[in-house]
PDB file of C-alpha atoms in Angstrom:
ATOM      1  CA  GLU A 524     101.900  91.507  95.959  1.00 55.00           C
ATOM      2  CA  ALA A 525     102.372  93.728  98.972  1.00 59.00           C
ATOM      3  CA  ASP A 526     100.980  92.450 102.260  1.00 91.00           C
ATOM      4  CA  ILE A 527      99.996  95.598 104.059  1.00 96.00           C
ATOM      5  CA  TYR A 528      96.606  95.993 105.628  1.00 96.00           C
ATOM      6  CA  GLN A 529      94.599  98.914 106.902  1.00 97.00           C
ATOM      7  CA  THR A 530      91.420  98.940 108.946  1.00 97.00           C
ATOM      8  CA  PRO A 531      88.859 100.288 108.835  1.00 97.00           C
ATOM      9  CA  ARG A 532      88.613 101.058 105.113  1.00 96.00           C
ATOM     10  CA  TYR A 533      85.934 103.672 105.708  1.00 97.00           C
ATOM     11  CA  LEU A 534      85.080 105.536 108.892  1.00 97.00           C
ATOM     12  CA  VAL A 535      82.469 108.207 109.548  1.00 97.00           C
ATOM     13  CA  ILE A 536      82.693 109.656 113.009  1.00 97.00           C
ATOM     14  CA  GLY A 537      81.505 112.666 114.958  1.00 97.00           C
ATOM     15  CA  THR A 538      83.602 115.611 116.094  1.00 97.00           C
ATOM     16  CA  GLY A 539      85.489 115.082 119.323  1.00 96.00           C
ATOM     17  CA  LYS A 540      85.722 111.307 119.118  1.00 96.00           C
ATOM     18  CA  LYS A 541      88.996 109.472 119.578  1.00 97.00           C
ATOM     19  CA  ILE A 542      89.950 107.216 116.685  1.00 97.00           C
ATOM     20  CA  THR A 543      92.723 104.783 115.883  1.00 97.00           C
ATOM     21  CA  LEU A 544      93.563 103.763 112.349  1.00 98.00           C
ATOM     22  CA  GLU A 545      95.243 100.383 112.149  1.00 98.00           C
ATOM     23  CA  CYS A 546      98.085  99.403 109.840  1.00 98.00           C
ATOM     24  CA  SER A 547      99.860  96.064 109.713  1.00 98.00           C
ATOM     25  CA  GLN A 548     102.406  94.566 107.341  1.00 97.00           C
ATOM     26  CA  THR A 549     103.691  91.025 107.057  1.00 95.00           C
ATOM     27  CA  MET A 550     106.821  91.764 105.015  1.00 92.00           C
ATOM     28  CA  GLY A 551     109.099  92.361 107.998  1.00 92.00           C
ATOM     29  CA  HIS A 552     109.892  95.903 106.824  1.00 93.00           C
ATOM     30  CA  ASP A 553     111.564  98.154 109.364  1.00 92.00           C
ATOM     31  CA  LYS A 554     110.409 101.438 107.873  1.00 94.00           C
ATOM     32  CA  MET A 555     106.768 102.414 107.952  1.00 96.00           C
ATOM     33  CA  TYR A 556     104.967 105.581 106.955  1.00 96.00           C
ATOM     34  CA  TRP A 557     101.649 107.395 107.219  1.00 97.00           C
ATOM     35  CA  TYR A 558     100.516 109.699 104.432  1.00 96.00           C
ATOM     36  CA  GLN A 559      97.515 111.968 104.152  1.00 96.00           C
ATOM     37  CA  GLN A 560      95.940 112.415 100.729  1.00 93.00           C
ATOM     38  CA  ASP A 561      92.937 114.541  99.846  1.00 90.00           C
ATOM     39  CA  PRO A 562      90.961 113.546  96.710  1.00 82.00           C
ATOM     40  CA  GLY A 563      92.920 114.321  93.562  1.00 79.00           C
ATOM     41  CA  MET A 564      95.775 115.766  95.560  1.00 84.00           C
ATOM     42  CA  GLU A 565      99.323 114.703  96.275  1.00 86.00           C
ATOM     43  CA  LEU A 566     100.592 112.535  99.104  1.00 91.00           C
ATOM     44  CA  HIS A 567     101.734 114.293 102.266  1.00 92.00           C
ATOM     45  CA  LEU A 568     103.969 112.449 104.709  1.00 93.00           C
ATOM     46  CA  ILE A 569     102.713 112.925 108.277  1.00 95.00           C
ATOM     47  CA  HIS A 570     104.631 110.268 110.257  1.00 96.00           C
ATOM     48  CA  TYR A 571     107.315 107.663 109.755  1.00 94.00           C
ATOM     49  CA  SER A 572     109.179 105.085 111.769  1.00 95.00           C
ATOM     50  CA  TYR A 573     112.608 103.479 111.408  1.00 92.00           C
ATOM     51  CA  GLY A 574     111.669 100.528 113.575  1.00 93.00           C
ATOM     52  CA  VAL A 575     110.335  99.515 116.987  1.00 95.00           C
ATOM     53  CA  ASN A 576     110.113 102.451 119.420  1.00 95.00           C
ATOM     54  CA  SER A 577     111.082 104.911 116.680  1.00 94.00           C
ATOM     55  CA  THR A 578     108.632 107.543 115.421  1.00 95.00           C
ATOM     56  CA  GLU A 579     109.217 110.814 113.586  1.00 94.00           C
ATOM     57  CA  LYS A 580     107.019 113.585 112.263  1.00 93.00           C
ATOM     58  CA  GLY A 581     106.812 114.029 108.519  1.00 90.00           C
ATOM     59  CA  ASP A 582     106.724 117.039 106.240  1.00 85.00           C
ATOM     60  CA  LEU A 583     103.085 117.893 106.938  1.00 85.00           C
ATOM     61  CA  SER A 584     102.161 118.916 110.450  1.00 83.00           C
ATOM     62  CA  SER A 585      99.476 116.680 111.891  1.00 86.00           C
ATOM     63  CA  GLU A 586      97.584 116.503 115.185  1.00 90.00           C
ATOM     64  CA  SER A 587      97.691 112.729 115.013  1.00 94.00           C
ATOM     65  CA  THR A 588     100.131 110.532 116.926  1.00 95.00           C
ATOM     66  CA  VAL A 589     101.650 107.158 116.101  1.00 97.00           C
ATOM     67  CA  SER A 590     103.291 104.312 117.970  1.00 96.00           C
ATOM     68  CA  ARG A 591     105.526 101.422 116.969  1.00 97.00           C
ATOM     69  CA  ILE A 592     105.601  98.727 119.615  1.00 97.00           C
ATOM     70  CA  ARG A 593     105.849  95.844 117.161  1.00 96.00           C
ATOM     71  CA  THR A 594     107.637  95.760 113.823  1.00 95.00           C
ATOM     72  CA  GLU A 595     104.521  94.798 111.920  1.00 96.00           C
ATOM     73  CA  HIS A 596     102.104  97.264 113.505  1.00 97.00           C
ATOM     74  CA  PHE A 597     101.977 101.071 113.117  1.00 98.00           C
ATOM     75  CA  PRO A 598      98.690 102.546 114.362  1.00 98.00           C
ATOM     76  CA  LEU A 599      97.724 106.202 114.007  1.00 97.00           C
ATOM     77  CA  THR A 600      95.574 107.907 116.654  1.00 97.00           C
ATOM     78  CA  LEU A 601      93.546 111.097 116.672  1.00 95.00           C
ATOM     79  CA  GLU A 602      92.599 112.048 120.229  1.00 95.00           C
ATOM     80  CA  SER A 603      89.799 114.396 119.206  1.00 95.00           C
ATOM     81  CA  ALA A 604      88.627 114.217 115.621  1.00 95.00           C
ATOM     82  CA  ARG A 605      87.639 117.394 113.791  1.00 96.00           C
ATOM     83  CA  PRO A 606      86.110 117.988 110.345  1.00 96.00           C
ATOM     84  CA  SER A 607      89.515 119.263 109.157  1.00 94.00           C
ATOM     85  CA  HIS A 608      90.834 115.717 109.685  1.00 95.00           C
ATOM     86  CA  THR A 609      88.562 114.416 106.925  1.00 96.00           C
ATOM     87  CA  SER A 610      90.891 112.832 104.380  1.00 96.00           C
ATOM     88  CA  GLN A 611      92.315 109.564 103.107  1.00 96.00           C
ATOM     89  CA  TYR A 612      95.092 108.086 105.251  1.00 97.00           C
ATOM     90  CA  LEU A 613      97.567 105.757 103.580  1.00 97.00           C
ATOM     91  CA  CYS A 614     100.031 103.504 105.360  1.00 98.00           C
ATOM     92  CA  ALA A 615     103.205 102.249 103.642  1.00 96.00           C
ATOM     93  CA  SER A 616     106.317 100.257 104.435  1.00 95.00           C
ATOM     94  CA  SER A 617     109.733  99.810 102.860  1.00 92.00           C
ATOM     95  CA  GLU A 618     113.058  98.073 103.138  1.00 85.00           C
ATOM     96  CA  TYR A 619     116.250  99.833 104.200  1.00 79.00           C
ATOM     97  CA  PHE A 620     118.131  98.734 101.094  1.00 80.00           C
ATOM     98  CA  PRO A 621     117.792 100.132  97.546  1.00 80.00           C
ATOM     99  CA  PRO A 622     115.665 101.024  95.715  1.00 79.00           C
ATOM    100  CA  TYR A 623     113.740 101.861  98.909  1.00 85.00           C
ATOM    101  CA  GLU A 624     110.408 101.357  97.158  1.00 87.00           C
ATOM    102  CA  GLN A 625     107.373 101.784  99.370  1.00 92.00           C
ATOM    103  CA  TYR A 626     104.419  99.431  99.441  1.00 94.00           C
ATOM    104  CA  PHE A 627     101.067 100.934 100.268  1.00 96.00           C
ATOM    105  CA  GLY A 628      97.980  99.689 102.024  1.00 96.00           C
ATOM    106  CA  PRO A 629      94.502 100.277 100.585  1.00 95.00           C
ATOM    107  CA  GLY A 630      93.915 103.364 102.721  1.00 96.00           C
ATOM    108  CA  THR A 631      91.344 104.501 105.281  1.00 97.00           C
ATOM    109  CA  ARG A 632      88.888 107.115 104.155  1.00 96.00           C
ATOM    110  CA  LEU A 633      87.978 109.168 107.218  1.00 97.00           C
ATOM    111  CA  THR A 634      85.021 111.523 107.387  1.00 97.00           C
ATOM    112  CA  VAL A 635      84.502 113.612 110.506  1.00 97.00           C
ATOM    113  CA  THR A 636      81.056 115.162 110.777  1.00 96.00           C
TER     114      THR A 636
ATOM    115  CA  GLN B 166     110.111 125.089  93.930  1.00 74.00           C
ATOM    116  CA  LYS B 167     109.172 121.474  94.543  1.00 82.00           C
ATOM    117  CA  GLU B 168     111.862 118.799  94.321  1.00 89.00           C
ATOM    118  CA  VAL B 169     109.663 116.764  91.973  1.00 93.00           C
ATOM    119  CA  GLU B 170     107.372 118.324  89.385  1.00 94.00           C
ATOM    120  CA  GLN B 171     104.672 116.356  87.629  1.00 94.00           C
ATOM    121  CA  ASP B 172     101.985 117.670  85.293  1.00 86.00           C
ATOM    122  CA  PRO B 173      98.661 116.887  87.052  1.00 82.00           C
ATOM    123  CA  GLY B 174      96.745 116.607  83.780  1.00 86.00           C
ATOM    124  CA  PRO B 175      94.076 115.423  83.387  1.00 93.00           C
ATOM    125  CA  LEU B 176      95.154 113.503  80.322  1.00 96.00           C
ATOM    126  CA  SER B 177      92.533 111.857  78.124  1.00 97.00           C
ATOM    127  CA  VAL B 178      93.454 109.527  75.250  1.00 97.00           C
ATOM    128  CA  PRO B 179      91.617 107.039  73.020  1.00 98.00           C
ATOM    129  CA  GLU B 180      92.107 103.334  73.560  1.00 98.00           C
ATOM    130  CA  GLY B 181      95.216 102.061  71.814  1.00 98.00           C
ATOM    131  CA  ALA B 182      97.115 105.350  72.030  1.00 98.00           C
ATOM    132  CA  ILE B 183     100.656 105.672  73.296  1.00 98.00           C
ATOM    133  CA  VAL B 184     100.727 107.602  76.552  1.00 97.00           C
ATOM    134  CA  SER B 185     103.687 109.597  77.796  1.00 97.00           C
ATOM    135  CA  LEU B 186     103.848 110.637  81.450  1.00 97.00           C
ATOM    136  CA  ASN B 187     106.697 112.787  82.707  1.00 97.00           C
ATOM    137  CA  CYS B 188     108.377 114.163  85.791  1.00 97.00           C
ATOM    138  CA  THR B 189     111.260 116.531  86.362  1.00 96.00           C
ATOM    139  CA  TYR B 190     113.314 116.796  89.511  1.00 96.00           C
ATOM    140  CA  SER B 191     115.975 119.003  91.021  1.00 94.00           C
ATOM    141  CA  ASN B 192     117.894 116.790  93.471  1.00 92.00           C
ATOM    142  CA  SER B 193     120.962 115.244  91.842  1.00 91.00           C
ATOM    143  CA  ALA B 194     121.200 112.709  94.671  1.00 90.00           C
ATOM    144  CA  PHE B 195     118.175 110.788  93.421  1.00 92.00           C
ATOM    145  CA  GLN B 196     119.283 107.470  91.957  1.00 91.00           C
ATOM    146  CA  TYR B 197     116.190 105.272  92.089  1.00 92.00           C
ATOM    147  CA  PHE B 198     113.124 106.169  90.107  1.00 95.00           C
ATOM    148  CA  MET B 199     109.718 104.598  90.489  1.00 95.00           C
ATOM    149  CA  TRP B 200     106.293 104.779  88.960  1.00 97.00           C
ATOM    150  CA  TYR B 201     103.140 104.046  90.919  1.00 97.00           C
ATOM    151  CA  ARG B 202      99.581 103.600  89.686  1.00 97.00           C
ATOM    152  CA  GLN B 203      96.701 104.626  91.905  1.00 95.00           C
ATOM    153  CA  TYR B 204      93.116 103.754  91.136  1.00 94.00           C
ATOM    154  CA  SER B 205      90.387 105.896  92.629  1.00 89.00           C
ATOM    155  CA  ARG B 206      89.969 105.349  96.366  1.00 86.00           C
ATOM    156  CA  LYS B 207      92.825 102.846  96.511  1.00 90.00           C
ATOM    157  CA  GLY B 208      96.436 102.957  97.656  1.00 93.00           C
ATOM    158  CA  PRO B 209      99.250 103.461  95.127  1.00 95.00           C
ATOM    159  CA  GLU B 210     100.737 100.259  93.687  1.00 95.00           C
ATOM    160  CA  LEU B 211     104.298 100.016  92.457  1.00 93.00           C
ATOM    161  CA  LEU B 212     104.482  99.565  88.673  1.00 95.00           C
ATOM    162  CA  MET B 213     108.206  99.530  88.097  1.00 93.00           C
ATOM    163  CA  TYR B 214     111.460 101.084  89.133  1.00 90.00           C
ATOM    164  CA  THR B 215     114.727 101.941  87.438  1.00 91.00           C
ATOM    165  CA  TYR B 216     118.201 102.717  88.658  1.00 86.00           C
ATOM    166  CA  SER B 217     120.118 105.672  87.249  1.00 80.00           C
ATOM    167  CA  SER B 218     119.803 106.538  83.559  1.00 83.00           C
ATOM    168  CA  GLY B 219     118.408 104.271  80.895  1.00 86.00           C
ATOM    169  CA  ASN B 220     115.271 102.419  79.884  1.00 91.00           C
ATOM    170  CA  LYS B 221     113.376  99.561  81.436  1.00 94.00           C
ATOM    171  CA  GLU B 222     110.535  97.713  79.778  1.00 95.00           C
ATOM    172  CA  ASP B 223     107.793  95.638  81.372  1.00 95.00           C
ATOM    173  CA  GLY B 224     105.070  94.532  79.007  1.00 96.00           C
ATOM    174  CA  ARG B 225     103.286  97.597  77.680  1.00 97.00           C
ATOM    175  CA  PHE B 226     105.145  99.893  80.075  1.00 97.00           C
ATOM    176  CA  THR B 227     108.535 101.506  79.497  1.00 97.00           C
ATOM    177  CA  ALA B 228     110.284 103.672  82.069  1.00 97.00           C
ATOM    178  CA  GLN B 229     112.959 106.056  80.890  1.00 96.00           C
ATOM    179  CA  VAL B 230     115.419 108.073  82.970  1.00 96.00           C
ATOM    180  CA  ASP B 231     117.639 110.903  81.768  1.00 94.00           C
ATOM    181  CA  LYS B 232     119.723 111.977  84.746  1.00 92.00           C
ATOM    182  CA  SER B 233     121.595 114.626  82.769  1.00 93.00           C
ATOM    183  CA  SER B 234     118.290 116.430  82.155  1.00 94.00           C
ATOM    184  CA  LYS B 235     116.731 115.348  85.482  1.00 94.00           C
ATOM    185  CA  TYR B 236     113.767 114.028  83.551  1.00 95.00           C
ATOM    186  CA  ILE B 237     111.908 110.732  83.792  1.00 96.00           C
ATOM    187  CA  SER B 238     109.131 109.298  81.670  1.00 97.00           C
ATOM    188  CA  LEU B 239     106.675 106.434  81.659  1.00 97.00           C
ATOM    189  CA  PHE B 240     105.346 105.264  78.298  1.00 98.00           C
ATOM    190  CA  ILE B 241     102.253 103.120  78.014  1.00 98.00           C
ATOM    191  CA  ARG B 242     101.772 101.362  74.667  1.00 98.00           C
ATOM    192  CA  ASP B 243      98.401 100.183  73.394  1.00 98.00           C
ATOM    193  CA  SER B 244      96.644 101.908  76.272  1.00 98.00           C
ATOM    194  CA  GLN B 245      93.532 100.246  77.670  1.00 98.00           C
ATOM    195  CA  PRO B 246      90.555 101.614  79.613  1.00 97.00           C
ATOM    196  CA  SER B 247      91.876  99.633  82.586  1.00 97.00           C
ATOM    197  CA  ASP B 248      94.946 101.892  82.529  1.00 98.00           C
ATOM    198  CA  SER B 249      92.746 104.804  83.612  1.00 97.00           C
ATOM    199  CA  ALA B 250      94.216 105.872  86.934  1.00 96.00           C
ATOM    200  CA  THR B 251      96.493 108.441  88.514  1.00 96.00           C
ATOM    201  CA  TYR B 252     100.193 107.806  87.898  1.00 97.00           C
ATOM    202  CA  LEU B 253     102.723 109.032  90.433  1.00 97.00           C
ATOM    203  CA  CYS B 254     106.437 109.262  89.903  1.00 96.00           C
ATOM    204  CA  ALA B 255     108.692 108.773  92.916  1.00 94.00           C
ATOM    205  CA  MET B 256     112.412 108.939  93.457  1.00 92.00           C
ATOM    206  CA  SER B 257     114.977 108.394  96.169  1.00 90.00           C
ATOM    207  CA  GLY B 258     118.662 108.310  96.896  1.00 85.00           C
ATOM    208  CA  SER B 259     118.536 106.966 100.416  1.00 79.00           C
ATOM    209  CA  PRO B 260     115.952 105.398 102.759  1.00 72.00           C
ATOM    210  CA  ASN B 261     115.071 108.805 104.146  1.00 74.00           C
ATOM    211  CA  ASP B 262     114.378 110.931 101.120  1.00 79.00           C
ATOM    212  CA  MET B 263     111.653 109.354  98.988  1.00 86.00           C
ATOM    213  CA  ARG B 264     109.815 112.083  97.096  1.00 91.00           C
ATOM    214  CA  PHE B 265     106.570 111.697  95.191  1.00 92.00           C
ATOM    215  CA  GLY B 266     105.184 113.714  92.332  1.00 93.00           C
ATOM    216  CA  ALA B 267     101.665 115.088  92.621  1.00 92.00           C
ATOM    217  CA  GLY B 268     100.357 112.501  90.123  1.00 94.00           C
ATOM    218  CA  THR B 269      98.923 112.690  86.599  1.00 96.00           C
ATOM    219  CA  ARG B 270      95.321 111.601  86.138  1.00 95.00           C
ATOM    220  CA  LEU B 271      94.908 109.508  82.982  1.00 97.00           C
ATOM    221  CA  THR B 272      91.656 108.498  81.290  1.00 97.00           C
ATOM    222  CA  VAL B 273      91.699 106.017  78.406  1.00 98.00           C
ATOM    223  CA  LYS B 274      88.438 106.169  76.485  1.00 97.00           C
ATOM    224  CA  PRO B 275      87.076 103.047  74.753  1.00 96.00           C
TER     225      PRO B 275
END
């Protein structure tokens, strides 16, 4: 069973607020990812990290930012939330060796009013 | 054209039916093929993975890869209502190029 945690699970917040979505994993994986997924829609990669102090933007442009100060921790921050940010945010991690399978957290469902 | 194509469904079958879920892909570099199951409002969970062409069985689930046709399948035997979920295929050839299908929503009716 994958040990990857996300908090909060649900968040309803007003426009303009700053939010941080937490993601932690206990598997010692170097690679971590953030995906955005709208209901019934496909996963979109928004950020990834190869390891400590490494962050890259994904395929989908996002106004969020990420940091990787510790191997196990990969938080995502929105400086000023907007209704267009309403979505489910999924964190994942993987090894560097094959088959490179990713393990996902339970997700944070964000609603910006 | 997307690198990975997956029929979004929805697919509805009676309990006990054999389910076939499929994906096609275009990138010949993909060598590792995975299937994930995602229940509503949850994160995807890894079901099984295969390497290169061939079959792999795990209980009621069988994954099949045909690299010559760039086609992968997941078969579910004796489907149960608890199998109702969205199934995503995924594939990779290196740590940096994991690609997911859009997912097929499956409902198994009692």
